[in-house]
Coordinates of C-alpha atoms in Angstrom, one line a residue:
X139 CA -0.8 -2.3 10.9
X140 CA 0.8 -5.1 12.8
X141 CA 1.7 -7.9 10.7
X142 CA -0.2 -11.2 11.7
X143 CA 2.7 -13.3 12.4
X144 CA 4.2 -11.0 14.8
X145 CA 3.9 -10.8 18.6
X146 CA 3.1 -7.8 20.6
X147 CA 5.9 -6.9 22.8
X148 CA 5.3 -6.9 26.6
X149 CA 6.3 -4.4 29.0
X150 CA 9.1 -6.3 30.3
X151 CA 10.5 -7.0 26.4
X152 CA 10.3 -3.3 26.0
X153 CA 12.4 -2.7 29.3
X154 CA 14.8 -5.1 28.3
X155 CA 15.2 -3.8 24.9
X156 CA 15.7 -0.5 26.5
X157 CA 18.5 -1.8 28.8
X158 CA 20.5 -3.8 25.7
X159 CA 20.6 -0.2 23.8
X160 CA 21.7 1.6 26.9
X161 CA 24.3 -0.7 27.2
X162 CA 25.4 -2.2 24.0
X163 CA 23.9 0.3 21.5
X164 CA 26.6 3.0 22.1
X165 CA 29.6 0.5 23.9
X166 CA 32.8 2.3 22.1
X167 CA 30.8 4.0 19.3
X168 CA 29.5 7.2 19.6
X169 CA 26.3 5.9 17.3
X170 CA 23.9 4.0 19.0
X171 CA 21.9 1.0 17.9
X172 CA 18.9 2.0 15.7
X173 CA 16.0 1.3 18.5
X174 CA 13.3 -0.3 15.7
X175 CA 16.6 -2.6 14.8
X176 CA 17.2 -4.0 18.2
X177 CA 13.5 -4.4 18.7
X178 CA 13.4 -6.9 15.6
X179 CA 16.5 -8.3 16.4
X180 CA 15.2 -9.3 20.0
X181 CA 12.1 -10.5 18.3
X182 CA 13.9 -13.0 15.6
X183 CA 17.1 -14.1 18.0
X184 CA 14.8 -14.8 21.5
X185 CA 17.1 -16.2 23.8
X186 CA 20.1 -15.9 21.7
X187 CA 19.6 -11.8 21.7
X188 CA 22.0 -10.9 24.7
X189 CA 24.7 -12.9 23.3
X190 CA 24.4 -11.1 19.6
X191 CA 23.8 -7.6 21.4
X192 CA 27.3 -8.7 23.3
X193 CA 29.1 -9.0 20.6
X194 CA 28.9 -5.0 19.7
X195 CA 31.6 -4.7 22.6
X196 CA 34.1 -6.7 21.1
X197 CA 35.6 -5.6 18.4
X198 CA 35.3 -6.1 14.7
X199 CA 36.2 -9.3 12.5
X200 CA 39.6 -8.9 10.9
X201 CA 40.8 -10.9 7.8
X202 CA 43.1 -11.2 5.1
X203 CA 43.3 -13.3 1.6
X204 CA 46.1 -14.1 -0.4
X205 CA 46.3 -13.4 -4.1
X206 CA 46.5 -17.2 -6.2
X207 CA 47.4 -15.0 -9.3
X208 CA 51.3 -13.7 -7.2
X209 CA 52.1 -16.9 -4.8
X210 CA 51.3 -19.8 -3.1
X211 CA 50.6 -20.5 0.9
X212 CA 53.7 -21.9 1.6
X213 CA 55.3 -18.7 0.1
X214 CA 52.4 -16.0 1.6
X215 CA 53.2 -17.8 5.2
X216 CA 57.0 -17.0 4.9
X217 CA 56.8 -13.2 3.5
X218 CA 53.7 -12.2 5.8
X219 CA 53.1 -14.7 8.8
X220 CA 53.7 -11.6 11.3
X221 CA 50.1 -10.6 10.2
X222 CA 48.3 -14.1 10.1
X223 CA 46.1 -16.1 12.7
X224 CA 44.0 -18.7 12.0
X225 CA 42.6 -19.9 8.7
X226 CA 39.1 -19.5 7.7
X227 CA 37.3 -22.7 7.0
X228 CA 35.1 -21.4 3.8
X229 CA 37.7 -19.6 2.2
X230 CA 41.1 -21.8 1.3
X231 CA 43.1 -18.4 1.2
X232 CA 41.7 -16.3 3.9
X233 CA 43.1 -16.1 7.3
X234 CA 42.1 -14.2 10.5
X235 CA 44.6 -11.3 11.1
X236 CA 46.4 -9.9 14.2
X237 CA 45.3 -6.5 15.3
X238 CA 47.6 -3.2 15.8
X239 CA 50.3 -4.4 12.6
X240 CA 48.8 -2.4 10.2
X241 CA 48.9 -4.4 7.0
X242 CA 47.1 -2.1 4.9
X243 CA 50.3 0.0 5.0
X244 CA 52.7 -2.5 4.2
X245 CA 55.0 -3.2 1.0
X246 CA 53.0 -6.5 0.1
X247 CA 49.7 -5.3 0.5
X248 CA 51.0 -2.0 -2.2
X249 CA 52.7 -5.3 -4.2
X250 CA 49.2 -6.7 -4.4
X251 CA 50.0 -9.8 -2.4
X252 CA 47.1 -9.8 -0.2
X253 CA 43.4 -8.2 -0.1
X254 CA 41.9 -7.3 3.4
X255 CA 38.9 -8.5 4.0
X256 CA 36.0 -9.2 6.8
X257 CA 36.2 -12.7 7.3
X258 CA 32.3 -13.4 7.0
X259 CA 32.3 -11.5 3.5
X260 CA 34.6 -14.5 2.0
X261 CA 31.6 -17.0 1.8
X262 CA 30.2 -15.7 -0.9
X263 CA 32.8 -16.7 -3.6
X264 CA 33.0 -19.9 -1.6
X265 CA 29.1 -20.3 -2.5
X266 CA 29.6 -19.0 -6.5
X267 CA 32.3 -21.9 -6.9
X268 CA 33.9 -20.2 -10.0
X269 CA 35.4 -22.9 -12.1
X270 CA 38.4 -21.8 -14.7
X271 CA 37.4 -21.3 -18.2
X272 CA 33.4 -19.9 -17.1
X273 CA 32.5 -16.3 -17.8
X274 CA 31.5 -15.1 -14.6
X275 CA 30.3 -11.6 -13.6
X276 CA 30.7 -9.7 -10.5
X277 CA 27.3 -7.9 -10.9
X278 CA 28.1 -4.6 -7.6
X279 CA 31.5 -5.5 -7.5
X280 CA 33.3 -2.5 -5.5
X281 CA 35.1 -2.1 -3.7
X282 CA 36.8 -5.8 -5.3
X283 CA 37.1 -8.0 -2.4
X284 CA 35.1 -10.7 -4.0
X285 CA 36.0 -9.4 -7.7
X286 CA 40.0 -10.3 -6.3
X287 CA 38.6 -13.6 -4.8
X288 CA 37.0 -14.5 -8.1
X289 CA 40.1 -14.0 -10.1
X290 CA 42.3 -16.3 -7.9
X291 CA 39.4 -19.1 -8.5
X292 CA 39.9 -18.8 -11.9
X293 CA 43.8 -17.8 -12.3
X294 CA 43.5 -16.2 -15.6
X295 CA 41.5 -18.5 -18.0
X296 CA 37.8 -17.4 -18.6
X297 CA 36.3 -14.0 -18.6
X298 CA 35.6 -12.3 -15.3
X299 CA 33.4 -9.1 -15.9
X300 CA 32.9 -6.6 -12.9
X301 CA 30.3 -3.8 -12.6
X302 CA 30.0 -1.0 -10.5
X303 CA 27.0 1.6 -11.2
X304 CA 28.8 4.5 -9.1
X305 CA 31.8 6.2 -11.0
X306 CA 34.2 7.1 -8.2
X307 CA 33.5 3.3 -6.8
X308 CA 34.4 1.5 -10.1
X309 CA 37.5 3.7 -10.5
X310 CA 38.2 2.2 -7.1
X311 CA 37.7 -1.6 -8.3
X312 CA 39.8 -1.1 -11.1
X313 CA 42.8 0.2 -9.0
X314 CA 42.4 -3.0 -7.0
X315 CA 41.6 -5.2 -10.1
X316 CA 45.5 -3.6 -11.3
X317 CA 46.9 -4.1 -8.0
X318 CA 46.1 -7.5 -7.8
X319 CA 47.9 -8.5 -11.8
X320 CA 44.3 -9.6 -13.1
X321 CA 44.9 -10.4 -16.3
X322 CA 41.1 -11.7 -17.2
X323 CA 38.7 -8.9 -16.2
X324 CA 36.8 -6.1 -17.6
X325 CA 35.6 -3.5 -15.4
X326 CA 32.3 -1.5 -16.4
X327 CA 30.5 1.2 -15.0
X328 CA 27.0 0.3 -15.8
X329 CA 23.1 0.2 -14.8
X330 CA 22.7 -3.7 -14.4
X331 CA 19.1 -3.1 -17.0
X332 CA 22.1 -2.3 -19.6
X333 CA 24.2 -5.2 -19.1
X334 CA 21.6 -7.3 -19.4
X335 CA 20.5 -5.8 -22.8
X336 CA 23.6 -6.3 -23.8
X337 CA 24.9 -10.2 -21.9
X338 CA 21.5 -11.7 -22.9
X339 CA 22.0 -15.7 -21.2
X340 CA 26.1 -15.1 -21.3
X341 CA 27.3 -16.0 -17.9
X342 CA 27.6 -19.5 -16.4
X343 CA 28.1 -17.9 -12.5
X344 CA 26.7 -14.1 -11.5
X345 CA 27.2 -12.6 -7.9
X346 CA 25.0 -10.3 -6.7
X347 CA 26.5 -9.0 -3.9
X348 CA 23.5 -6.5 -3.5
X349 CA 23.3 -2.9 -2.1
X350 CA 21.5 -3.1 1.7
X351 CA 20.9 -1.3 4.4
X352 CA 24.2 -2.8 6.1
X353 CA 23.2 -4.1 9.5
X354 CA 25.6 -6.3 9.0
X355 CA 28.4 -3.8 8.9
X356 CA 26.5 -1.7 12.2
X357 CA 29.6 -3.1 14.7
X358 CA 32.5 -1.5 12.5
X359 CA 30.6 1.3 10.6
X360 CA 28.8 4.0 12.2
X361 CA 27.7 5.6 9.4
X362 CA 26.0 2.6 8.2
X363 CA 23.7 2.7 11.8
X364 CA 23.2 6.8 11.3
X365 CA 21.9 6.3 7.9
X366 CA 19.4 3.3 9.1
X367 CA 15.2 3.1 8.7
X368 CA 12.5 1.1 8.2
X369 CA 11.9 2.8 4.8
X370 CA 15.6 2.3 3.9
X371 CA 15.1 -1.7 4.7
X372 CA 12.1 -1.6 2.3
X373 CA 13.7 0.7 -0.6
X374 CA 16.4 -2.2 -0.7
X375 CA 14.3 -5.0 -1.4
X376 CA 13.0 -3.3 -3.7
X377 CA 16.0 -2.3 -5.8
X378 CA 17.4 -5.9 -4.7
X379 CA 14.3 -7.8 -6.3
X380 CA 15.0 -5.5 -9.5
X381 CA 18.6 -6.2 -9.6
X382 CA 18.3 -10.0 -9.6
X383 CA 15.7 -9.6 -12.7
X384 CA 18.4 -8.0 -14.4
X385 CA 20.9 -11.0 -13.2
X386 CA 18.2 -13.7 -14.6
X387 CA 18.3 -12.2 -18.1
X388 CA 21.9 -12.6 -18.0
X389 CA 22.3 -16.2 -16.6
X390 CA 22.5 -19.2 -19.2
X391 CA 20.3 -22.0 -18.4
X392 CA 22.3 -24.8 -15.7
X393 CA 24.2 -21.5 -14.2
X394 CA 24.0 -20.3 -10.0
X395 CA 23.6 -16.9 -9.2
X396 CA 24.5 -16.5 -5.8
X397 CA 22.8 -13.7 -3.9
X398 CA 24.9 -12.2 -1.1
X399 CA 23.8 -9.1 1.3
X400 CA 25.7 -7.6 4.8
X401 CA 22.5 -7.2 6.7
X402 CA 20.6 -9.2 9.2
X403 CA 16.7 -7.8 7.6
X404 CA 14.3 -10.8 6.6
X405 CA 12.9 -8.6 3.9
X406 CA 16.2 -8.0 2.3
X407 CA 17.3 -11.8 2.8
X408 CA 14.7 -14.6 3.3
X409 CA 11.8 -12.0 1.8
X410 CA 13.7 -11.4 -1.6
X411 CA 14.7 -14.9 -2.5
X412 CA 10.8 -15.8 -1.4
X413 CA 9.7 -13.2 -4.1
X414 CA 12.2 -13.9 -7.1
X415 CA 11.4 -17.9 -6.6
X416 CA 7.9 -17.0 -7.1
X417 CA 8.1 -15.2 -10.1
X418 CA 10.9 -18.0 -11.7
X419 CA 10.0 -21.5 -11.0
X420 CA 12.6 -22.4 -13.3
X421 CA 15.8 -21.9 -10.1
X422 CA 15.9 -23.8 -6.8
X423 CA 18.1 -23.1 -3.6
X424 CA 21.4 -25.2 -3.9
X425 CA 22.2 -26.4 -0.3
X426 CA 25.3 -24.5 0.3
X427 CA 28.5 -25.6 2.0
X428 CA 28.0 -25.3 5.8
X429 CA 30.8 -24.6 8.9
X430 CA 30.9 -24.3 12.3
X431 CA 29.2 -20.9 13.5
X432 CA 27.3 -20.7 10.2
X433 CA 23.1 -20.4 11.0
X434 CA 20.6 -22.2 8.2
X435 CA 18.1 -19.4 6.4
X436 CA 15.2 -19.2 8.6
X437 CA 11.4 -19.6 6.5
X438 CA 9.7 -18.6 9.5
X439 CA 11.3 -15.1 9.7
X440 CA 10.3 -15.1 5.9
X441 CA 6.9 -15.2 7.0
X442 CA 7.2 -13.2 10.4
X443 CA 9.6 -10.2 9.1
X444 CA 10.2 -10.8 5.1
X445 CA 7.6 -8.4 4.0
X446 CA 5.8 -12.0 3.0
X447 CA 2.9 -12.4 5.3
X448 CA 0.9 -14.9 3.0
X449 CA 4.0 -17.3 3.3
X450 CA 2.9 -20.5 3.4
X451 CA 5.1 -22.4 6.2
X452 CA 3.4 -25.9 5.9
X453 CA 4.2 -26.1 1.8
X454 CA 5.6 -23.2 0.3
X455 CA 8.4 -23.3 2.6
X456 CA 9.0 -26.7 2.1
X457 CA 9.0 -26.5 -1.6
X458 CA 11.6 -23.3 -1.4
X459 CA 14.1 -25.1 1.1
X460 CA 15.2 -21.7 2.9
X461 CA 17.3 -23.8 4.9
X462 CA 19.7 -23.9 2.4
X463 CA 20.8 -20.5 2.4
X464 CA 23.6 -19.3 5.2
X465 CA 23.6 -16.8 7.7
X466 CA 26.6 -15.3 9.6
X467 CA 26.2 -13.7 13.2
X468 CA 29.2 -12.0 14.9
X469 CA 28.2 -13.8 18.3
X470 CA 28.3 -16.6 16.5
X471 CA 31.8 -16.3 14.6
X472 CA 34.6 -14.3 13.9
X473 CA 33.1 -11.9 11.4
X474 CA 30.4 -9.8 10.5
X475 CA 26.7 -10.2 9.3
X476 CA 26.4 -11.8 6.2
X477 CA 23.7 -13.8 3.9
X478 CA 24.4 -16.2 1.2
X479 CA 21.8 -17.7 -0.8
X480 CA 22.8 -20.2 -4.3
X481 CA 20.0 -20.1 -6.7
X482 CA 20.3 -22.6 -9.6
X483 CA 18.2 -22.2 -12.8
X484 CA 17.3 -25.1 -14.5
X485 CA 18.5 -26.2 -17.9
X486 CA 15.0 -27.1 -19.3
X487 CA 14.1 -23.0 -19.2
X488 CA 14.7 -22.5 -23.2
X489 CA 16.6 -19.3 -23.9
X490 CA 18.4 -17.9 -26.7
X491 CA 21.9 -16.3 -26.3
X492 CA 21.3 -13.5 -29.4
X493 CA 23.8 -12.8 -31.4
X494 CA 26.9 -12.2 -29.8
X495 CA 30.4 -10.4 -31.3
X496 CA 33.2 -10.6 -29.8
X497 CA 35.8 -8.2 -29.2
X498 CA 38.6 -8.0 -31.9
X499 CA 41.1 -5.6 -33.8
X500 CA 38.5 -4.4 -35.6
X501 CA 36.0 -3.6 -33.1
X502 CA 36.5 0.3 -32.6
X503 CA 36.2 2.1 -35.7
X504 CA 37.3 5.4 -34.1
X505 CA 41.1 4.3 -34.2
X506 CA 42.9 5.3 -37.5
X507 CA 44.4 1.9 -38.6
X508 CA 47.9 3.6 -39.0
X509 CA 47.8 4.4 -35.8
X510 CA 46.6 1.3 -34.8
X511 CA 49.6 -0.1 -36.8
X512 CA 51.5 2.0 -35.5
X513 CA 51.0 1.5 -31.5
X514 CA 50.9 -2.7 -32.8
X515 CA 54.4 -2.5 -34.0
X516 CA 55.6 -0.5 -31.0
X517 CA 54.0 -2.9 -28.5
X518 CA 55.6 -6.5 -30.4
X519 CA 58.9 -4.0 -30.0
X520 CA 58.6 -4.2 -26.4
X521 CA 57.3 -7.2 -26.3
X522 CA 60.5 -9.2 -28.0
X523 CA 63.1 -6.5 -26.1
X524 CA 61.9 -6.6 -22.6
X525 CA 59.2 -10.0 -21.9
X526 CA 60.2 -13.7 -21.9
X527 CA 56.5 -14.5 -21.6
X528 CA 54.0 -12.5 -23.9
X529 CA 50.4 -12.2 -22.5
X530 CA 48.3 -14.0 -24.6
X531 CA 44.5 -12.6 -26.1
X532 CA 43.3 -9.7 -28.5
X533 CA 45.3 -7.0 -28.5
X534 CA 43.0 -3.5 -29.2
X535 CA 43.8 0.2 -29.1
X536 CA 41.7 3.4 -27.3
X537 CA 43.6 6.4 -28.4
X538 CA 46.8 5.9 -27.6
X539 CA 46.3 2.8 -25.6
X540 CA 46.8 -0.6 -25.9
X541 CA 44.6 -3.1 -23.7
X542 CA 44.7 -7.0 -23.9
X543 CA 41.3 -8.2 -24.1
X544 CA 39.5 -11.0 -22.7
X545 CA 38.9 -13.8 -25.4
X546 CA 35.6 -14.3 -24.7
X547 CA 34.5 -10.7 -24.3
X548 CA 32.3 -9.7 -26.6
X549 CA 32.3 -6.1 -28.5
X550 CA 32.0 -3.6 -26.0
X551 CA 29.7 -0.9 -28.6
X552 CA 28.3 1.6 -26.1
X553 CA 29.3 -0.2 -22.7
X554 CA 30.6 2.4 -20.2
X555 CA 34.1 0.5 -19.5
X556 CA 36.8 1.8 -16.9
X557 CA 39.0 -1.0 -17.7
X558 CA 38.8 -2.6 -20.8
X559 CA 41.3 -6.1 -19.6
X560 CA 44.8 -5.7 -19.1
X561 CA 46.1 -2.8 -19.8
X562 CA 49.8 -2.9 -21.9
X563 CA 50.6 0.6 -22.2
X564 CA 50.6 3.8 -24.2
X565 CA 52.0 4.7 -27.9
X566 CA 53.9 7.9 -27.0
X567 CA 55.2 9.5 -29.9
X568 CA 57.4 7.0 -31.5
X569 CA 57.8 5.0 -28.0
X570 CA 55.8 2.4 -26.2
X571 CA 55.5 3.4 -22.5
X572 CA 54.6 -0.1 -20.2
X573 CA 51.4 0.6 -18.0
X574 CA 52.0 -0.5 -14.4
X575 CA 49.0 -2.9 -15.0
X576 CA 51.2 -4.6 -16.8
X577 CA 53.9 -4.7 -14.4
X578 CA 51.6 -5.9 -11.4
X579 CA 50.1 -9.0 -13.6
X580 CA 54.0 -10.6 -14.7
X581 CA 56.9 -11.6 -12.5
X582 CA 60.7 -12.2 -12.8
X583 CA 60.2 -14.9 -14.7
X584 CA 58.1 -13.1 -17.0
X585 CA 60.6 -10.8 -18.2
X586 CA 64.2 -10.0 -19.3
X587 CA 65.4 -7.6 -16.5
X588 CA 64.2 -7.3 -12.6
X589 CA 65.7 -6.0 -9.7
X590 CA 65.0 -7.5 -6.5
X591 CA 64.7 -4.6 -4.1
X592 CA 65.2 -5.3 -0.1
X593 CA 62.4 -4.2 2.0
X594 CA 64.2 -0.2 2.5
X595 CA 64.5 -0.1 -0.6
X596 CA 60.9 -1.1 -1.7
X597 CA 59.4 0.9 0.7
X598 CA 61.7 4.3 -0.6
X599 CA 60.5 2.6 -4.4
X600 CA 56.8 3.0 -3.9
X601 CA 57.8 6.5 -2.2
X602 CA 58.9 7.7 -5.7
X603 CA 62.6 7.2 -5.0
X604 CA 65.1 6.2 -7.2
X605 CA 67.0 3.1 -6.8
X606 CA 70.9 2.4 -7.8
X607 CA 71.2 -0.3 -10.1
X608 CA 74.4 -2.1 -11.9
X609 CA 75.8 0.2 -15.0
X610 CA 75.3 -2.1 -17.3
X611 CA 71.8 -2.1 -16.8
X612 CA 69.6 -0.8 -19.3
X613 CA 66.1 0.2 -20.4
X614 CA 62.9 -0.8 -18.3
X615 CA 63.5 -3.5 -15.7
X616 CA 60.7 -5.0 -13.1
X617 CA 60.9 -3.9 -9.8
X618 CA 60.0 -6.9 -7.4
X619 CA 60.0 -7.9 -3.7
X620 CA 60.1 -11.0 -2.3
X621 CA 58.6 -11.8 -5.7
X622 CA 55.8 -10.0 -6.2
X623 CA 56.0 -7.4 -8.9
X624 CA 55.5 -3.4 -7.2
X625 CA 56.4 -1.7 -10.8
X626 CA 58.7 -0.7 -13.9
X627 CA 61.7 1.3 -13.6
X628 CA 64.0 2.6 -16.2
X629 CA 67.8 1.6 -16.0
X630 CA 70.4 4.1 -17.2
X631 CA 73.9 5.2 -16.3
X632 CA 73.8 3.0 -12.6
X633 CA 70.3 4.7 -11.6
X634 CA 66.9 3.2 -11.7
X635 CA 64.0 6.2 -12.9
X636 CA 61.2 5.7 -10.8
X637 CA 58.2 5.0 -12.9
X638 CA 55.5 4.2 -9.9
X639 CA 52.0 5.7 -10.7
X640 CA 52.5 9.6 -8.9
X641 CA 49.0 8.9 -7.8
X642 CA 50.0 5.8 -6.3
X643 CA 52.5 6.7 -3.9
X644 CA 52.6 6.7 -0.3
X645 CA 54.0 10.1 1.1
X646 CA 55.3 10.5 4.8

């Protein structure tokens, strides 16, 4: 049945709809435009539609953010200006990237020094505002573009928990979480129902950066156009709707949630944040920063295409203020389509935290405590032999290894947890092995040997090669470039032992 708000398309629209996916739908991909998505999108966009249909030919948005936690701008500029353009205006360390230099294989992207992300997908940290010292949580975190972001907001003081519900995807955002030195962040591997039994009104700032159907992504992703439908659109907002339940149970009272999608669908944008404000009258839009090319939230398409036909434009809408959530077009910017809502729940909703314990030396029974002892005493060994500049927080064990947990994380019980903070190594035998973790979260100043390597010799480093060294170097020294921390090696007899993860090496 054809919603009320909608208008019948005329034979010429249909024509013209049918020229625009001739043309643009394939352009250089071999996956054409869904037809029932250009049909809306000509609907919603009017005259703006050949302009947004134009920007399929050009090619995708290309960015890049530097890591707070590693440097500074000053010293990002001089180690990787070949790769940088302009700056982004709603992200302080995100620049537009130059095409065809392949940064993604270079030594300071393996050092952690930069995170490659679309441009468009940086607003929504910008929107969250993390503030050091706040327990935040990253609710679908991977891959860990926006986990990354996070971190640098708060630089290591506050708690920074990041989910992922797929197993292979949250092993991924906890290689990038080590890559990028983050001292402050546990990474689970969760249903979001469980986290919020378990984070009952914890968090003062939750992203939802929710699953969609990714028309957003449709100019760089073919897969994300082959795998497109109506039903899809509607199955999202569902699971969307039910994912920001969860993130309400775990929000304290005064605290935003921002709510983030890659897709251009009403139903899965406007349409959700129309349903959730109904059922919690205790949050209201915050007006959200707003930059040249961004678009306002639209409470007509709400009504027209949000899967909300009894939207009430003349006071419902007003009372909402839709307007203040963001939209990101490709023709109108240099990135890809985004939306950004800031939902802030009011501090006279009455809610009780529960009883919360927090994570300590004693929380995990299934260690022996001589063992425990043990891999302790082995660890303050390293520590006073080889770091300047212990890590500070609650050191636990797993097994044989040691992790330095978050102070404000509480007992992880049952929590499925792929990284439980930073990881300090492994009690081998009557040794302490260093975890590379480790390594990519200090830097030369951090410890009592380094060796600067030159950019050969970094590159045959993270190749598994070993590096000459001074004879009277011994024991386990930081290998650095330009600064940034790439890994421990093991000094003996004028000859460095690689000890770069085997797994992360680049071959060839």
């Amino acid at each position: 049945m054809q919603n009320k708000n909608e208008k019948q398309s005329s034979p010429k629209q249909g024509h013209e709809q049918g020229r625009y996916q001739k043309q643009y739908g394939g352009g250089i991909q071999k996956q054409p435009l869904p037809p029932a998505f250009v049909s809306r999108m000509q609907g919603m966009l009017g005259a703006e539609f050949s302009s947004f249909m134009e920007s399929y030919e050009k090619e995708s948005a290309y960015g890049l953010r530097y890591n707070p936690l590693k440097t500074d701008r000053e010293q990002f500029e001089r180690s990787a200006g070949e790769f940088l353009l302009s700056g982004i205006p709603w992200a302080d360390e995100g620049y537009e990237c130059r095409r065809g230099l392949h940064p993604g294989k270079h030594v300071l992207h393996e050092a952690g020094a930069y995170y490659i992300q679309d441009p468009s997908a940086m607003s929504a940290v910008g929107a969250l505002a993390p503030q050091q010292g706040e327990r935040i949580l990253d609710l679908c975190a991977a891959p860990g573009g926006k986990t990354t972001q996070i971190a640098g907001k708060l630089h290591g003081n506050g708690l920074l928990v990041s989910n992922e519900i797929v197993p292979a995807r949250a092993r991924i955002l906890s290689q990038n979480v080590e890559r990028f030195g983050i001292r402050n962040c546990v990474v689970c591997n969760e249903e979001p129902s469980m986290l919020a039994e378990y984070f009952p009104c914890f968090f003062h700032r939750i992203l939802v950066d929710s699953p969609c159907s990714g028309e957003g992504m449709f100019r760089k992703d073919e897969n994300a156009r082959a795998e497109w439908s109506e039903e899809r659109v509607i199955r999202c907002a569902e699971r969307q709707l039910s994912i920001l339940e969860c993130a309400d149970r775990m929000l304290i009272p005064g605290g935003m949630l921002v709510y983030a999608t890659c897709t251009f669908a009403p139903m899965e944008d406007e349409g959700v944040i129309v349903r959730f404000l109904r059922n919690h009258p205790e949050y209201e839009l915050a007006e959200l920063p707003f930059y040249e090319g961004m678009e306002h939230g639209r409470p007509e398409w709400a009504a027209s295409y949000g899967g909300v036909p009894d939207f009430d434009m003349s006071s419902e809408a007003a009372g909402m203020h839709l307007e203040h959530c963001r939209r990101l077009f490709p023709h109108k910017l240099n990135g890809e389509g985004h939306f950004v809502a800031g939902l802030y729940k009011r501090k006279e909703k009455k809610s009780v935290q529960g009883s919360i314990r927090y994570a300590d030396d004693s929380s995990y029974p299934q260690v022996r405590q001589t063992k425990k002892k043990d891999s302790l005493a082995l660890w303050e060994q390293f520590a006073r032999g080889s770091l300047l500049n212990v890590p500070e927080g609650v050191v636990v064990t797993f097994g044989s290894q040691l992790y330095l947990v978050p102070p404000d994380m509480r007992d992880f019980g049952n929590l499925k947890v792929e990284r439980a903070g930073l990881h300090l190594g492994e009690h081998k035998k009557e040794r302490f092995e260093p975890a590379h973790a480790l390594a990519r979260a200090l830097c030369d100043k951090d410890v009592v040997q380094s060796r600067a390597l030159s950019f050969v010799e970094a590159e045959r480093y993270i190749r598994g090669g070993t590096i000459m060294a001074d004879p009277g170097l011994r024991g386990w020294v930081l290998m650095t470039y330009e600064g940034y921390a790439l890994g421990w090696g093991k000094a003996s007899g004028g000859q460095i032992k690689n000890h770069y993860p085997k797994g992360l090496r680049i071959m060839g």
